[in-house]
Coordinates of C-alpha atoms in Angstrom, one line a residue:
M1 CA 107.4 137.2 61.4
D2 CA 110.5 137.8 59.0
T3 CA 112.5 134.7 58.9
R4 CA 116.0 136.7 57.1
D5 CA 115.8 139.3 59.9
E6 CA 115.5 136.7 62.6
I7 CA 118.1 134.6 60.9
R8 CA 120.2 137.9 61.0
D9 CA 119.3 138.9 64.8
F10 CA 119.7 135.2 65.3
L11 CA 123.6 135.0 65.2
T12 CA 124.3 138.6 65.4
S13 CA 123.5 137.8 69.0
R14 CA 125.3 134.3 69.1
R15 CA 128.9 135.5 68.1
A16 CA 128.2 138.6 70.5
K17 CA 128.1 136.3 73.0
I18 CA 131.7 135.1 72.6
T19 CA 134.7 136.5 72.8
P20 CA 138.1 135.4 71.4
D21 CA 139.4 134.1 74.2
Q22 CA 136.9 131.5 74.3
V23 CA 137.5 130.0 71.1
G24 CA 141.4 130.0 71.2
L25 CA 141.9 133.2 69.0
P26 CA 144.2 135.7 68.8
V27 CA 143.6 139.4 70.4
Y28 CA 144.9 142.1 68.2
G29 CA 144.7 145.3 69.4
G30 CA 142.9 146.5 72.8
N31 CA 140.1 148.5 70.1
R32 CA 137.3 146.3 68.8
R33 CA 133.9 148.2 68.3
V34 CA 132.6 144.7 68.6
A35 CA 131.8 142.5 72.0
G36 CA 132.1 139.4 70.5
L37 CA 133.7 137.5 67.3
R38 CA 133.8 139.5 64.3
R39 CA 132.4 137.9 61.6
E40 CA 135.5 137.2 60.1
E41 CA 136.5 135.2 63.3
V42 CA 133.4 134.1 62.6
A43 CA 133.9 132.9 59.4
M44 CA 137.9 132.0 59.6
L45 CA 136.5 129.1 62.5
A46 CA 133.6 127.5 60.0
G47 CA 135.8 127.4 57.5
V48 CA 134.2 129.4 54.8
S49 CA 134.6 133.2 53.5
V50 CA 134.2 136.1 54.8
D51 CA 131.6 137.2 52.5
Y52 CA 130.1 134.2 52.4
Y53 CA 129.5 134.1 56.1
T54 CA 128.5 137.8 55.7
R55 CA 125.8 137.3 53.0
L56 CA 124.7 134.3 55.4
E57 CA 124.2 136.8 58.2
R58 CA 122.0 138.7 56.4
G59 CA 119.9 136.2 55.4
N60 CA 120.0 135.6 52.3
V61 CA 121.0 131.9 53.3
R62 CA 118.9 130.1 49.8
G63 CA 121.1 127.1 48.8
V64 CA 123.2 126.8 52.0
S65 CA 123.7 123.3 53.1
D66 CA 123.5 122.1 56.3
S67 CA 127.3 120.8 56.9
V68 CA 127.5 124.9 56.4
L69 CA 124.9 125.0 59.2
E70 CA 127.1 122.6 61.1
A71 CA 130.0 124.8 61.2
L72 CA 129.0 127.9 61.7
A73 CA 126.7 125.6 64.8
R74 CA 130.2 124.4 66.2
A75 CA 132.1 127.8 65.5
L76 CA 129.4 129.6 67.5
R77 CA 128.8 127.1 70.2
L78 CA 125.7 126.7 69.7
D79 CA 123.5 124.3 72.0
E80 CA 120.8 122.0 70.7
A81 CA 117.9 124.2 71.3
E82 CA 120.3 127.0 69.5
R83 CA 121.7 124.7 66.9
T84 CA 117.9 123.5 65.9
H85 CA 116.9 127.1 66.1
L86 CA 119.8 127.9 63.7
F87 CA 118.1 125.1 61.2
D88 CA 114.6 126.0 61.7
L89 CA 114.9 129.4 60.7
V90 CA 116.9 128.9 57.9
H91 CA 114.1 125.9 56.3
A92 CA 111.7 128.3 56.9
A93 CA 113.8 130.7 54.7
N94 CA 113.7 128.5 51.9
T95 CA 110.6 126.8 51.8
S96 CA 108.0 128.3 49.5
T97 CA 105.8 130.5 52.1
A98 CA 102.4 131.8 50.0
R99 CA 100.3 128.3 51.2
T100 CA 101.8 128.6 54.5
R101 CA 100.2 132.0 55.3
R102 CA 97.3 131.0 54.1
R103 CA 96.7 128.7 56.0
P104 CA 94.2 129.4 58.9
T105 CA 95.5 128.2 62.2
K106 CA 94.4 124.9 63.8
Q107 CA 92.7 125.3 67.8
R108 CA 93.9 121.5 68.8
Q109 CA 91.7 119.8 70.4
V110 CA 93.2 116.0 73.1
R111 CA 91.6 113.2 72.0
P112 CA 89.2 111.3 74.5
S113 CA 92.4 109.3 75.1
V114 CA 94.1 111.4 75.8
Q115 CA 92.1 113.4 78.3
R116 CA 91.3 109.1 79.8
I117 CA 95.1 109.1 80.5
L118 CA 95.1 112.9 82.8
D119 CA 92.1 112.2 85.1
A120 CA 93.5 108.8 85.4
M121 CA 96.1 110.8 86.8
T122 CA 94.7 111.5 90.9
G123 CA 97.9 112.1 92.4
A124 CA 100.3 114.3 90.2
P125 CA 99.0 117.2 88.3
A126 CA 99.5 117.1 84.2
Y127 CA 98.0 119.1 81.1
V128 CA 98.6 119.0 77.9
R129 CA 100.1 122.4 76.1
N130 CA 100.1 123.3 72.3
G131 CA 103.4 125.0 71.3
R132 CA 102.2 128.5 72.5
L133 CA 102.0 127.2 75.6
D134 CA 98.0 127.1 75.8
I135 CA 96.5 125.1 77.9
L136 CA 94.4 122.1 76.2
A137 CA 93.1 119.6 78.6
T138 CA 93.7 119.1 82.4
N139 CA 93.4 116.8 85.2
R140 CA 91.4 117.5 88.3
L141 CA 94.6 118.5 90.1
A142 CA 96.3 120.6 87.1
A143 CA 93.2 122.4 87.4
A144 CA 93.5 123.3 91.0
L145 CA 96.7 124.4 90.9
F146 CA 96.7 125.8 88.7
A147 CA 93.1 128.2 89.7
P148 CA 95.5 131.4 89.3
I149 CA 95.8 130.4 84.9
F150 CA 91.9 129.6 85.0
A151 CA 90.7 132.6 86.9
D152 CA 91.7 134.5 83.8
P153 CA 88.8 134.7 81.6
V154 CA 90.3 134.9 78.2
R155 CA 90.8 131.0 76.2
P156 CA 92.5 128.8 76.1
A157 CA 94.2 129.7 79.0
N158 CA 98.2 130.5 78.6
P159 CA 101.3 130.4 81.2
A160 CA 102.5 133.6 79.1
R161 CA 99.9 135.7 79.3
F162 CA 98.9 134.3 83.3
L163 CA 103.0 135.4 83.6
F164 CA 103.7 138.8 81.8
L165 CA 100.2 140.8 82.1
H166 CA 99.0 139.6 85.2
P167 CA 99.2 141.1 88.3
D168 CA 99.2 138.5 90.8
S169 CA 101.8 136.2 88.6
A170 CA 104.7 137.7 90.8
E171 CA 103.3 136.2 93.7
F172 CA 101.7 133.1 92.1
Y173 CA 105.8 132.4 90.8
L174 CA 108.4 132.2 93.0
D175 CA 111.1 132.2 90.7
W176 CA 109.5 134.4 88.2
E177 CA 112.6 136.2 86.4
R178 CA 114.1 132.5 85.5
L179 CA 110.9 131.6 84.2
A180 CA 110.1 134.8 82.6
H181 CA 113.2 134.2 80.9
D182 CA 112.5 130.5 79.7
T183 CA 108.9 130.8 78.7
V184 CA 110.4 133.9 76.3
A185 CA 112.6 131.1 75.0
A186 CA 110.2 128.7 74.6
L187 CA 107.8 130.8 72.6
R188 CA 111.3 131.7 70.0
S189 CA 111.9 128.2 69.4
E190 CA 108.1 128.2 68.6
A191 CA 108.4 130.8 66.6
G192 CA 111.3 129.3 64.7
Q193 CA 109.6 126.1 63.9
H194 CA 106.1 127.9 62.9
P195 CA 106.7 131.4 62.1
Y196 CA 103.3 131.6 60.0
D197 CA 101.5 130.6 63.1
R198 CA 98.9 133.3 63.2
A199 CA 98.1 132.9 66.7
L200 CA 101.3 132.9 67.5
S201 CA 102.1 135.9 66.2
D202 CA 99.5 137.6 67.9
L203 CA 99.8 136.5 71.4
I204 CA 103.4 137.7 70.7
G205 CA 102.4 141.1 69.4
E206 CA 100.2 140.9 72.4
L207 CA 102.7 140.2 74.9
S208 CA 105.5 142.7 73.3
T209 CA 103.1 145.6 72.7
R210 CA 101.7 145.2 77.3
S211 CA 104.7 144.1 78.5
D212 CA 108.5 145.7 78.7
T213 CA 109.9 143.0 80.6
F214 CA 108.9 140.3 77.7
R215 CA 110.1 142.8 74.7
Q216 CA 112.7 143.1 75.9
L217 CA 113.8 139.4 77.0
W218 CA 112.0 138.9 72.8
A219 CA 115.3 140.6 71.6
A220 CA 117.6 138.8 72.7
H221 CA 117.1 136.0 71.1
N222 CA 117.7 133.4 73.2
V223 CA 115.7 130.0 72.4
R224 CA 115.8 126.6 75.6
H225 CA 114.2 123.4 75.2
H226 CA 112.0 123.1 78.3
R227 CA 111.8 119.2 79.6
T228 CA 112.3 118.5 83.1
G229 CA 113.3 121.6 86.1
L230 CA 111.9 123.3 88.3
K231 CA 108.7 125.0 89.4
H232 CA 108.6 126.7 91.8
L233 CA 105.0 128.3 93.4
H234 CA 103.1 129.5 96.0
H235 CA 99.5 128.6 95.9
P236 CA 96.6 130.8 98.0
T237 CA 95.4 128.0 98.9
V238 CA 98.2 125.1 100.1
G239 CA 100.4 127.5 99.9
D240 CA 104.4 127.1 99.0
L241 CA 105.3 124.0 96.6
H242 CA 108.6 122.3 94.8
L243 CA 107.9 120.3 92.2
T244 CA 109.2 118.4 89.8
Y245 CA 107.6 118.7 86.2
E246 CA 108.6 116.5 83.3
A247 CA 108.1 117.0 79.4
M248 CA 106.3 114.2 77.2
E249 CA 105.4 114.7 73.0
L250 CA 102.1 113.2 72.1
T251 CA 103.4 111.3 68.8
A252 CA 100.7 110.5 68.5
D253 CA 99.9 114.4 68.4
P254 CA 103.0 116.8 66.8
G255 CA 102.9 119.8 68.4
L256 CA 101.6 118.7 71.7
T257 CA 103.3 118.2 74.6
L258 CA 102.0 115.9 77.9
I259 CA 103.4 118.1 81.5
T260 CA 103.1 116.7 84.8
Y261 CA 104.4 117.4 87.9
T262 CA 105.6 115.3 90.9
A263 CA 106.7 116.5 94.6
E264 CA 109.6 114.7 96.9
P265 CA 107.7 111.5 98.9
G266 CA 107.5 112.5 102.2
S267 CA 108.2 116.8 101.5
P268 CA 106.4 119.6 102.6
S269 CA 105.1 119.8 99.2
Q270 CA 103.5 116.3 98.6
D271 CA 101.5 117.5 102.0
A272 CA 100.4 120.3 100.0
L273 CA 99.7 118.7 97.1
N274 CA 97.8 115.7 99.5
L275 CA 95.2 119.2 100.9
L276 CA 95.5 120.7 97.1
A277 CA 93.4 117.5 96.4
S278 CA 91.5 117.6 99.2
W279 CA 90.5 120.5 98.4
A280 CA 89.7 120.6 94.9
A281 CA 87.2 117.2 95.3
T282 CA 85.2 119.1 97.9
L283 CA 85.2 122.0 95.5
D284 CA 83.5 118.9 92.8
Q285 CA 80.8 117.9 95.8
A286 CA 79.9 121.3 95.9
Q287 CA 79.2 121.7 92.6
A288 CA 77.7 118.4 92.1
T289 CA 75.6 119.4 95.1
E290 CA 74.3 122.6 93.5
S291 CA 73.9 121.0 89.9
A292 CA 71.6 119.2 91.2
D293 CA 69.6 121.4 93.4
Q294 CA 68.9 123.4 90.4
A295 CA 68.0 120.8 88.5

């Protein structure tokens, strides 16, 4: 990923989203060639010269201070995720990349104690993923809940690959369109933090090549943090589930996140989760019996 191009496209896309009215600027004349703010308007709001802002928007960010970036974030009304993304891009552009590019991508594995925590969570689906959204470990109920994703033999299983490349994803995800936007925004954020992650670049390249929708959403340069929310699923065995998810960073394992799903107590979704747990236990027992017979 060329960070200079990313900075240019990100800043351009953000100022295109803001109109002069939104920031209290007068509009002179009725023929504006840009959809949002002009460069000189952003420069004025940020308190920098037009030449300086133009240089920044072209990706020349060498020596830019945090205070200037904060001023740009305020001028462009960036939210927390967008502000973090801007700082990540600038940091990457100002960091020597020779060693980073030579460093191979490591396949992260969860520690045994983390797997034990997952296994102890018998009433709630839970899994651990990395920043590329690769699922690295699950408990039994998560494996059953996301069985359509794990049906793909490609490992590690990846919800983004399933979402954009598998024909069944639109049936599995009841809120497919919203989830598509959120997934691309999450990968955008990760790419800003780790622009030289080969596995991430390969995933983005694969999705861009094979999915027109992904390619269009990627070009929007939207970013977002996903810490909690609702997920609406249609499981092929137990039907519809409406679940709340929570994302918790594993502080001892930077880059890994624990995702848990719960249903409202007494709701049809809770009944469906209970049924799914029984179904998964039945499958486990059948597999254990088959293994014993073969032995």
